[in-house]
Coordinates of C-alpha atoms and ligand atoms in Angstrom, one line a residue:
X1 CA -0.3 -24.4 -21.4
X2 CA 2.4 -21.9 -20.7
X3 CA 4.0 -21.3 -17.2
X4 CA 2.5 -19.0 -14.3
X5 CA 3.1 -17.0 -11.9
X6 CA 0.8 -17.0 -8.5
X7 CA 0.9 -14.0 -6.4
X8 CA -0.2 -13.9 -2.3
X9 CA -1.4 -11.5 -0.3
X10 CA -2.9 -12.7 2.7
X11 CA -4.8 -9.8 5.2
X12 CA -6.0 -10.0 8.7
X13 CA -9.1 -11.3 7.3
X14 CA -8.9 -11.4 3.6
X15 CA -7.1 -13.2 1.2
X16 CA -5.8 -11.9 -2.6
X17 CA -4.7 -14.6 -4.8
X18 CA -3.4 -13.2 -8.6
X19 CA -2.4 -15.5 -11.2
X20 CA 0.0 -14.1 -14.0
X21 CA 1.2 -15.7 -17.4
X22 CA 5.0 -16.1 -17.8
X23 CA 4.9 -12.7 -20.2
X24 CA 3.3 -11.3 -17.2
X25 CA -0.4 -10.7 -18.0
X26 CA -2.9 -11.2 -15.6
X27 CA -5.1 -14.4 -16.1
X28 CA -7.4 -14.1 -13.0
X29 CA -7.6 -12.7 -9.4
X30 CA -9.6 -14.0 -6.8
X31 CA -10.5 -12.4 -3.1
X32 CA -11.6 -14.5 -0.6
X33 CA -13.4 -12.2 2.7
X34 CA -14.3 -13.0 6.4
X35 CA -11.9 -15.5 7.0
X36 CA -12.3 -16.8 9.9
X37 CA -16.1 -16.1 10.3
X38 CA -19.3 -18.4 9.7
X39 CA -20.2 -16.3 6.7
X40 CA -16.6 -16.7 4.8
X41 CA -16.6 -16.3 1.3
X42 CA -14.7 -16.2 -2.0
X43 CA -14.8 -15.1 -5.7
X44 CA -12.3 -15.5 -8.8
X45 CA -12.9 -12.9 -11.2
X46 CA -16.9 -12.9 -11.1
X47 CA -17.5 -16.6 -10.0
X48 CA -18.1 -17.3 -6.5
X49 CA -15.7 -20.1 -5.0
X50 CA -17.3 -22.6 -2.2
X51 CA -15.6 -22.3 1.2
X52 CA -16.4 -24.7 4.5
X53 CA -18.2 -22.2 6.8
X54 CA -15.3 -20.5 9.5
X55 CA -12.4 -20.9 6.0
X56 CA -9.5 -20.2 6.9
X57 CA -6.3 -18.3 4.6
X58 CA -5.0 -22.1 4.6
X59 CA -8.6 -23.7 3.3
X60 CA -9.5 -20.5 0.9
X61 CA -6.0 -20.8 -0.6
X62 CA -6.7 -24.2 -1.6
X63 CA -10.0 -23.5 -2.4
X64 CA -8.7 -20.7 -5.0
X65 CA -5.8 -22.2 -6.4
X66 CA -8.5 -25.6 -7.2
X67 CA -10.6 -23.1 -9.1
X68 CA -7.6 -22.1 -10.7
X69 CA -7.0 -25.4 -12.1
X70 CA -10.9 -26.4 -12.6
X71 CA -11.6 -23.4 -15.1
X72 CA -8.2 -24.5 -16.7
X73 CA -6.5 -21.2 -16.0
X74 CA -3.4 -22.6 -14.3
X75 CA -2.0 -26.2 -15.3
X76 CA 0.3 -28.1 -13.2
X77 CA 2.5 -26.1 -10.9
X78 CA 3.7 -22.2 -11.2
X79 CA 6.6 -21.6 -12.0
X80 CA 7.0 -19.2 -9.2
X81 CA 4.9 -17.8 -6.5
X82 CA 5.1 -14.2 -5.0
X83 CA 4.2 -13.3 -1.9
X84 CA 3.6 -9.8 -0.3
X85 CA 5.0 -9.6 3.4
X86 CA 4.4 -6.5 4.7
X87 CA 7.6 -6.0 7.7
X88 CA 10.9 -6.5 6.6
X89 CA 12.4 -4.7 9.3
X90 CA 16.0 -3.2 8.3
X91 CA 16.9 -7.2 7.5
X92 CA 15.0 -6.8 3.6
X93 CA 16.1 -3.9 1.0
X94 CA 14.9 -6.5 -1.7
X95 CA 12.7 -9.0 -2.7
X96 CA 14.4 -12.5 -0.9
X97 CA 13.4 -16.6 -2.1
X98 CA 12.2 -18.2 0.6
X99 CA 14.5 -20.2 2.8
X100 CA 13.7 -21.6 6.1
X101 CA 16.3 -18.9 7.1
X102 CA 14.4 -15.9 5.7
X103 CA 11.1 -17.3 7.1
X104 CA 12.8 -17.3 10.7
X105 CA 14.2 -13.7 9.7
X106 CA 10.1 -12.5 8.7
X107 CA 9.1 -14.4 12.1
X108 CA 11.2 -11.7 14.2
X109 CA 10.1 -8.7 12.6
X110 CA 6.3 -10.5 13.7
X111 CA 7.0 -8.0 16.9
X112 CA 7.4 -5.0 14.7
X113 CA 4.1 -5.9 12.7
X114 CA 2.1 -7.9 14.9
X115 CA -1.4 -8.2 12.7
X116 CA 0.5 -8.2 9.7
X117 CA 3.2 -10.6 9.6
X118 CA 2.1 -13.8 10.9
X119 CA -0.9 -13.7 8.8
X120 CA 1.5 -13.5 5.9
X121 CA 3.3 -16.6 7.3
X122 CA 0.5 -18.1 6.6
X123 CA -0.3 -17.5 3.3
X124 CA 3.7 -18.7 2.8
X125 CA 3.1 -22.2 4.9
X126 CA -0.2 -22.9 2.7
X127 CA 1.6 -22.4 -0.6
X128 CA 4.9 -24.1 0.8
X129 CA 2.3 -26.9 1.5
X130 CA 0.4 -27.0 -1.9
X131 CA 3.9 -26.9 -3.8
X132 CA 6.5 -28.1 -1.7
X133 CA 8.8 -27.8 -5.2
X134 CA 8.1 -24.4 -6.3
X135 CA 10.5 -21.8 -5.4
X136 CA 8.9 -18.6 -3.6
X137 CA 9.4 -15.2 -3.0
X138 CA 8.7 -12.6 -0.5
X139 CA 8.3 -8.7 -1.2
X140 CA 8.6 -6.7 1.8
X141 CA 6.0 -3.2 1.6
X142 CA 9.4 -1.9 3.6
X143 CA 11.9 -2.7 1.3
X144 CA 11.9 -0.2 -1.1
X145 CA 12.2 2.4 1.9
X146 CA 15.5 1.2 3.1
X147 CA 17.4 3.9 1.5
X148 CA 15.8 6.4 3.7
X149 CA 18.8 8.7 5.2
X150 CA 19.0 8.4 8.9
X151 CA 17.9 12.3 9.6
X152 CA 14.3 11.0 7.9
X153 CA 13.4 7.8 9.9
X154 CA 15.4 8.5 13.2
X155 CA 12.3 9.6 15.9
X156 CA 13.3 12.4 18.2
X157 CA 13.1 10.0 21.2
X158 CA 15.3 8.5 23.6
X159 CA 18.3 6.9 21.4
X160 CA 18.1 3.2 23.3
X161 CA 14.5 2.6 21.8
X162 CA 16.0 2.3 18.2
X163 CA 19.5 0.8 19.7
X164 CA 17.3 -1.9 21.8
X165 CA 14.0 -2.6 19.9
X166 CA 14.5 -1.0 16.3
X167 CA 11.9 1.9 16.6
X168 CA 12.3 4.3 13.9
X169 CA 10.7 5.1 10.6
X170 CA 10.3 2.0 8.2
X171 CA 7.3 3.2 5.8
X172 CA 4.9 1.0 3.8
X173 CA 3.1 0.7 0.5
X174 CA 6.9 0.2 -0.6
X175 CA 5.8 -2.3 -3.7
X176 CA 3.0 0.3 -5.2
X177 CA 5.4 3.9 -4.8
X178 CA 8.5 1.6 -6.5
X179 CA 5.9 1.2 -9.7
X180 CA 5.1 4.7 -9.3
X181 CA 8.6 5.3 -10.1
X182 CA 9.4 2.8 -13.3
X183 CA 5.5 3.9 -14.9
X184 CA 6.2 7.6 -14.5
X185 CA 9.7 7.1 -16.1
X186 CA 7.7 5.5 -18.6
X187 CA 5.8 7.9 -19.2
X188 CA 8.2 10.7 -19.6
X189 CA 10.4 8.9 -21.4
X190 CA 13.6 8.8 -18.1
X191 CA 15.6 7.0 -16.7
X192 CA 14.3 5.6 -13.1
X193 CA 17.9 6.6 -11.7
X194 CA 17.7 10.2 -12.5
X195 CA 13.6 10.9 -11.6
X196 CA 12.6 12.9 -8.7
X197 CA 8.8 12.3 -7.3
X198 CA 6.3 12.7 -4.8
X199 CA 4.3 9.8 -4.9
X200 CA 0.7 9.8 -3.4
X201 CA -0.5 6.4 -2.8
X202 CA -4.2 6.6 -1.5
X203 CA -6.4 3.3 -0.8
X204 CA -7.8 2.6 2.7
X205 CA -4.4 3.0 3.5
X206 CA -2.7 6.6 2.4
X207 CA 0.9 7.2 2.3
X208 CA 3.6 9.7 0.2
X209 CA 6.8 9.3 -1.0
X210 CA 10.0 11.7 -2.0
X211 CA 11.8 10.2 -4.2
X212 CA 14.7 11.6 -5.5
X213 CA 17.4 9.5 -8.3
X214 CA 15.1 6.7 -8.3
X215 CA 15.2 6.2 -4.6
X216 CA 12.7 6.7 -1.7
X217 CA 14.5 9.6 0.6
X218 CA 11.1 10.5 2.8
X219 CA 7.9 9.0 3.6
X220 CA 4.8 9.5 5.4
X221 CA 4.5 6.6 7.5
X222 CA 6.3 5.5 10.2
X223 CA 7.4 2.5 12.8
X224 CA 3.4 1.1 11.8
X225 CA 1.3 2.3 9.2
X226 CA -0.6 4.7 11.5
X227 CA 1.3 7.6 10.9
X228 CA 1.3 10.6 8.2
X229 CA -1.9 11.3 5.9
X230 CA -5.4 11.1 7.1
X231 CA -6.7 7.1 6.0
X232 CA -10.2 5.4 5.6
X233 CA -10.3 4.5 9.3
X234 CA -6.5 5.4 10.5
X235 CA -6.3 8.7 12.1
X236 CA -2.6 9.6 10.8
X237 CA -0.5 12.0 12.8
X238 CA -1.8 13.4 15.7
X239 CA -0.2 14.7 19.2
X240 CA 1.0 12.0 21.2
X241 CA 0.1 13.7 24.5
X242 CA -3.2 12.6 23.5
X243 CA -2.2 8.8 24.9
X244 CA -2.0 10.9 28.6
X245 CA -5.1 12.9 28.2
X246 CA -7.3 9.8 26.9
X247 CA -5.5 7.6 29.4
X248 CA -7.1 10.5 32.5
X249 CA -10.2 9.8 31.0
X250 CA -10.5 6.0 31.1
X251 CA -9.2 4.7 27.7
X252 CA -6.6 2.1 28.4
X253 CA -3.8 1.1 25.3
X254 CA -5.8 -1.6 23.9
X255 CA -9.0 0.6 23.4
X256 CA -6.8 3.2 22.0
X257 CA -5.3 1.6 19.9
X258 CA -8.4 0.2 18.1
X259 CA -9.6 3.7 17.6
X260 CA -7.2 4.9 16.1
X261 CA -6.5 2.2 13.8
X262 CA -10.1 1.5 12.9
X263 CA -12.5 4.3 13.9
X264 CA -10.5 7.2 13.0
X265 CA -9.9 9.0 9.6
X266 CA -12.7 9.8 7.3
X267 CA -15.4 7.6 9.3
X268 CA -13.8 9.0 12.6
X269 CA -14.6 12.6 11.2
X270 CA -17.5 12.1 9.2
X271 CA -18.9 9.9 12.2
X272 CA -20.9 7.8 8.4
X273 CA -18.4 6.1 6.1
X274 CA -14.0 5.5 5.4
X275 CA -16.0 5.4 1.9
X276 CA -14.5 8.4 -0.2
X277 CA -17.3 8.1 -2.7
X278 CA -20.3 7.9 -0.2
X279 CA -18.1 10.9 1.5
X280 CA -18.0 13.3 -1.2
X281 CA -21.9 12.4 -1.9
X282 CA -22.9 13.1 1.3
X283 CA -20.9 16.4 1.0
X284 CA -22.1 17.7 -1.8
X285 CA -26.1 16.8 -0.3
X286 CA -24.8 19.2 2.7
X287 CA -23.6 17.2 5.3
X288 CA -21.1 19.1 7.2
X289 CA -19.5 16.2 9.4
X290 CA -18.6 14.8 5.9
X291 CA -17.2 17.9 4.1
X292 CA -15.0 18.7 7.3
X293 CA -13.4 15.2 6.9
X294 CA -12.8 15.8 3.0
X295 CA -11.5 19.2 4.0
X296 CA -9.2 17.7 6.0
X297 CA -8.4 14.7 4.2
X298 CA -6.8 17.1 1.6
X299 CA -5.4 19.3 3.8
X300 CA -3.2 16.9 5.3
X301 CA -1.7 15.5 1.7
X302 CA -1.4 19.4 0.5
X303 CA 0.7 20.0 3.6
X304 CA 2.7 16.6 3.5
X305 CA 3.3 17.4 -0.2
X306 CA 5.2 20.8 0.6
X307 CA 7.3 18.6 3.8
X308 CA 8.1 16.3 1.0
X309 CA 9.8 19.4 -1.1
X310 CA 12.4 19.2 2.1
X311 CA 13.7 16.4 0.6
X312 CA 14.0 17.3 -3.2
X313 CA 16.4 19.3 -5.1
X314 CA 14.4 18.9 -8.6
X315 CA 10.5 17.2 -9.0
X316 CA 9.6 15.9 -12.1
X317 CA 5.6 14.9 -11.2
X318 CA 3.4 14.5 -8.1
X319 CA 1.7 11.4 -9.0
X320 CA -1.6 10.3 -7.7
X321 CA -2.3 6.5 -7.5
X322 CA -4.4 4.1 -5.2
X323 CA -8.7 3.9 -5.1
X324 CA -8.8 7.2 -4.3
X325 CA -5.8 8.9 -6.1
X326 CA -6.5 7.2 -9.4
X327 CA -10.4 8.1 -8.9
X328 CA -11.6 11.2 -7.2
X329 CA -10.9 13.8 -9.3
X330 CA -12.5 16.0 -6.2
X331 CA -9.8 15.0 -4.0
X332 CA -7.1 15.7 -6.4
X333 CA -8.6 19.1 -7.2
X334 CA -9.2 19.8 -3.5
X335 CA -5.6 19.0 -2.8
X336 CA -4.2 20.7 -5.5
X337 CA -5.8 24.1 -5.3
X338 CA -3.7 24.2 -1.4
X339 CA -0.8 24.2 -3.6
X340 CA -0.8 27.3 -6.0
X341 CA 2.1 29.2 -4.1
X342 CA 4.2 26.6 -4.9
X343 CA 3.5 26.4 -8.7
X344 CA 1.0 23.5 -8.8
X345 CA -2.2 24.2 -11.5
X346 CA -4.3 21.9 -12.3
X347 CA -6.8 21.5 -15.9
X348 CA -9.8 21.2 -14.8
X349 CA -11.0 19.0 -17.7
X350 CA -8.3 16.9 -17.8
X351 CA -8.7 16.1 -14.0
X352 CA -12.3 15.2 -14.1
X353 CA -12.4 13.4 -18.0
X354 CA -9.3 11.0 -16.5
X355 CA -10.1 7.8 -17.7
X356 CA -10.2 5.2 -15.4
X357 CA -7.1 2.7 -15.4
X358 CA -5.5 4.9 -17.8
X359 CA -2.4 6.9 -16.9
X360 CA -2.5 10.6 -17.3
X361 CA -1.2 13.9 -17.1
X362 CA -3.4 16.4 -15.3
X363 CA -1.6 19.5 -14.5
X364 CA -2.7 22.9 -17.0
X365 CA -0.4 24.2 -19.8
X366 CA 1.7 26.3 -17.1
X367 CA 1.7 24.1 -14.1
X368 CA 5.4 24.7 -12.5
X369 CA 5.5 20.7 -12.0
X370 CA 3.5 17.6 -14.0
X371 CA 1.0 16.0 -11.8
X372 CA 0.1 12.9 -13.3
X373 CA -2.9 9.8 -12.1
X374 CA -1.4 6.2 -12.6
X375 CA -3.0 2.9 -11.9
X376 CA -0.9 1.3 -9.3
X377 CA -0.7 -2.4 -9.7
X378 CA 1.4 -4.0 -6.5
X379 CA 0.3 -7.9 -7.3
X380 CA 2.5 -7.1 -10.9
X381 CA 5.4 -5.9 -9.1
X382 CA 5.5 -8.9 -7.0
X383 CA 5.0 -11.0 -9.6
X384 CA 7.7 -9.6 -11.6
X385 CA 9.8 -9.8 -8.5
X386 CA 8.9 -13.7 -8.1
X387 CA 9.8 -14.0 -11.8
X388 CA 13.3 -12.6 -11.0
X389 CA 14.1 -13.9 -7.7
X390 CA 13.3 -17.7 -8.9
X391 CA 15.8 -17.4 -11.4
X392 CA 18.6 -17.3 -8.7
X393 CA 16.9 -20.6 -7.5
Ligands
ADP1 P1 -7.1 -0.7 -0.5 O1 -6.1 0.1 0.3 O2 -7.9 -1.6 0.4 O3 -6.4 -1.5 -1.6 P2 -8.2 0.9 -2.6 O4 -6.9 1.3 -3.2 O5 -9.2 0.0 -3.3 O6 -8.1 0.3 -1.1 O7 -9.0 2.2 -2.3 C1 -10.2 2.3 -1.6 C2 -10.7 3.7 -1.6 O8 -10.9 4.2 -2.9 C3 -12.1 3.9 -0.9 O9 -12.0 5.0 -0.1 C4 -13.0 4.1 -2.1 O10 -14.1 4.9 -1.7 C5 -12.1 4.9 -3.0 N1 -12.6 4.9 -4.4 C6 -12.8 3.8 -5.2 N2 -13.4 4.2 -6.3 C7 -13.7 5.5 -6.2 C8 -14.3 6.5 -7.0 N3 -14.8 6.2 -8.2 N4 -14.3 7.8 -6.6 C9 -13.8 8.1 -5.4 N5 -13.2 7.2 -4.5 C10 -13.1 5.9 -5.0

């Protein structure tokens, strides 16, 4: 049995577990729910996985990696394991092995990534338990945005908050817009360290990137990942004298907060679903509520594309990527027909016949720039980064 490759990527509630072959291939994925709760559960690939009632990411990891080794899928230990950490704070620009050093170094970027953070300490204790011996690896979502120049994450506020507590720009989704970058050289056939993108990476979660020689030089979101495009339940940028006016009518922090990290966005707007699929259905059948929040949805990315021209001297694609950028053709069309004065056309046909998990070109015949729909795959860039990083073990 060859060598493996396990990749962790522990959520508030959630668990993803990915196991890759040494040739990186993906042998099996597993996602364990409701952590937590009475009603936890977990599945590898379609088998359901038995969890003690109120699992936790500690017992479900177990439980996972188990299954692993009872279908025969993984044999004795991995040769490395990978694991996403989403707050690297300016400490990471790269992918670091675990050292009780670098743990304590993830631990005090906890305050700048509160839910995030020390749920991913978790998922690095339970492995460091299950294989004391195996050399691990964390991948920051920040990383890749640490060549941002100052004039793009500096805030306009008063200079002490980034002396004394670090508040300024750090952006996310870091793993998935750095594979946007080595698949679209790929595919046209570049060099990464000449290629200049925008990179659209929409999931629950929705950010953009400028990237310009390889590099990340803009993005959407900010000190959290509130800020920028419109998400599932995240309202994106709005005015912060909204925190005054709210707070005059009763809504303290806490509650505020909460809204606008899980009642806002599409199910904020459409008052139904952070579902894009159910959204655009319910469009199309004439709900209004619904087709206002699509409307704006693509409003947002359109005008975040043209701020992200601020940045550029040359673009060689926009690419799309994530549930919703590698699936709704409506929202790419939607988008894209905001963006005609600045050259972008797209083909009709090749937008809606895009074959899922394939990646595409989808601009027309004399479209000013490519626009192109890739698959993002963030547990293969970890794992790849695990791969690398263990060989310095
Ligand atoms: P996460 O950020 O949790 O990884 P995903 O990348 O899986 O999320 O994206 C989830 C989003 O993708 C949801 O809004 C979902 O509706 C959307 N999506 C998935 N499949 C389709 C589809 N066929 N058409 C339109 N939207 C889709």
């Amino acid at each position: 049995m060859e060598d493996t490759l396990l990749v962790v990527n522990c959520g508030s509630s959630s668990l993803k577990v990915a196991l890759f072959s040494a040739r990186l291939e993906r042998l099996a994925s597993a996602l364990a729910e409701r952590l937590g709760q009475e009603d936890a559960s977990a599945r590898a690939d379609r088998t359901s996985v038995p969890l003690p009632a109120k699992a936790k990411h500690e017992d479900a990891l177990a439980a996972i990696v188990e299954h692993f080794r009872y279908t025969g899928v993984m044999s004795g230990n991995p040769k490395a394991i990978g694991h996403r950490v989403v707050h690297g704070g300016e400490a990471f620009t790269a992918p670091s092995l675990l050292t009780d050093e670098i743990i304590a170094a993830i631990e005090d970027c906890a305050s700048l990534a509160p839910l995030h953070n020390p749920v991913n300490l978790k998922g690095i204790q339970g492995t460091r338990s299950l294989f004391p011996d195996v050399p691990q690896v964390a991948v920051f979502d920040t990383a890749f945005h640490q060549t941002l120049p100052q004039h793009a994450y500096l805030y306009a506020l008063p200079r002490r908050f980034y002396d004394d507590w670090g508040v300024r720009r750090y952006g996310f989704h870091g793993t998935s817009h750095s594979f946007m970058v080595s698949e679209t050289a790929r595919l046209l056939d570049r060099p990464t360290n000449s290629l200049s993108i925008i990179s659209a990476h929409l999931g629950n979660g929705c950010s953009m990137t400028a990237i310009r020689d390889g590099k990340s030089v803009d993005t959407s979101m900010g000190l959290t990942p509130l800020e920028g495009l419109v998400m599932g339940t995240r309202c994106g940028d709005i005015d912060p004298g909204l925190f005054d006016f709210l707070n005059g009518k009763g809504i303290q922090a806490d509650e505020l907060n909460a809204i606008l990290n899980k009642e806002s966005g599409l199910l904020g707007l459409s008052g139904s679903t952070n579902d894009m699929r159910t959204l655009v259905d319910q469009a199309d059948q004439g709900d209004e509520a619904s087709a206002q929040a699509l409307a704006v949805f693509c409003f947002r990315l359109a005008r975040y594309v043209g701020a992200m021209m601020a940045s550029l001297t040359a673009l060689d694609a926009l690419v799309f990527t994530g549930g919703i950028g590698e699936n709704s053709a409506r929202v790419r069309q939607d988008t894209i027909a905001l963006l005609g004065l600045m050259g972008f056309q797209l083909d009709v046909d090749r937008n809606s016949n895009h074959g899922r998990e394939s990646s595409q070109r989808i601009d027309a015949d004399g479209s000013r720039f490519p626009v192109l729909v890739i698959p993002t795959d963030e547990e293969l860039v970890i794992a790849r980064a695990a791969d690398q990083e263990s060989r310095n073990a």
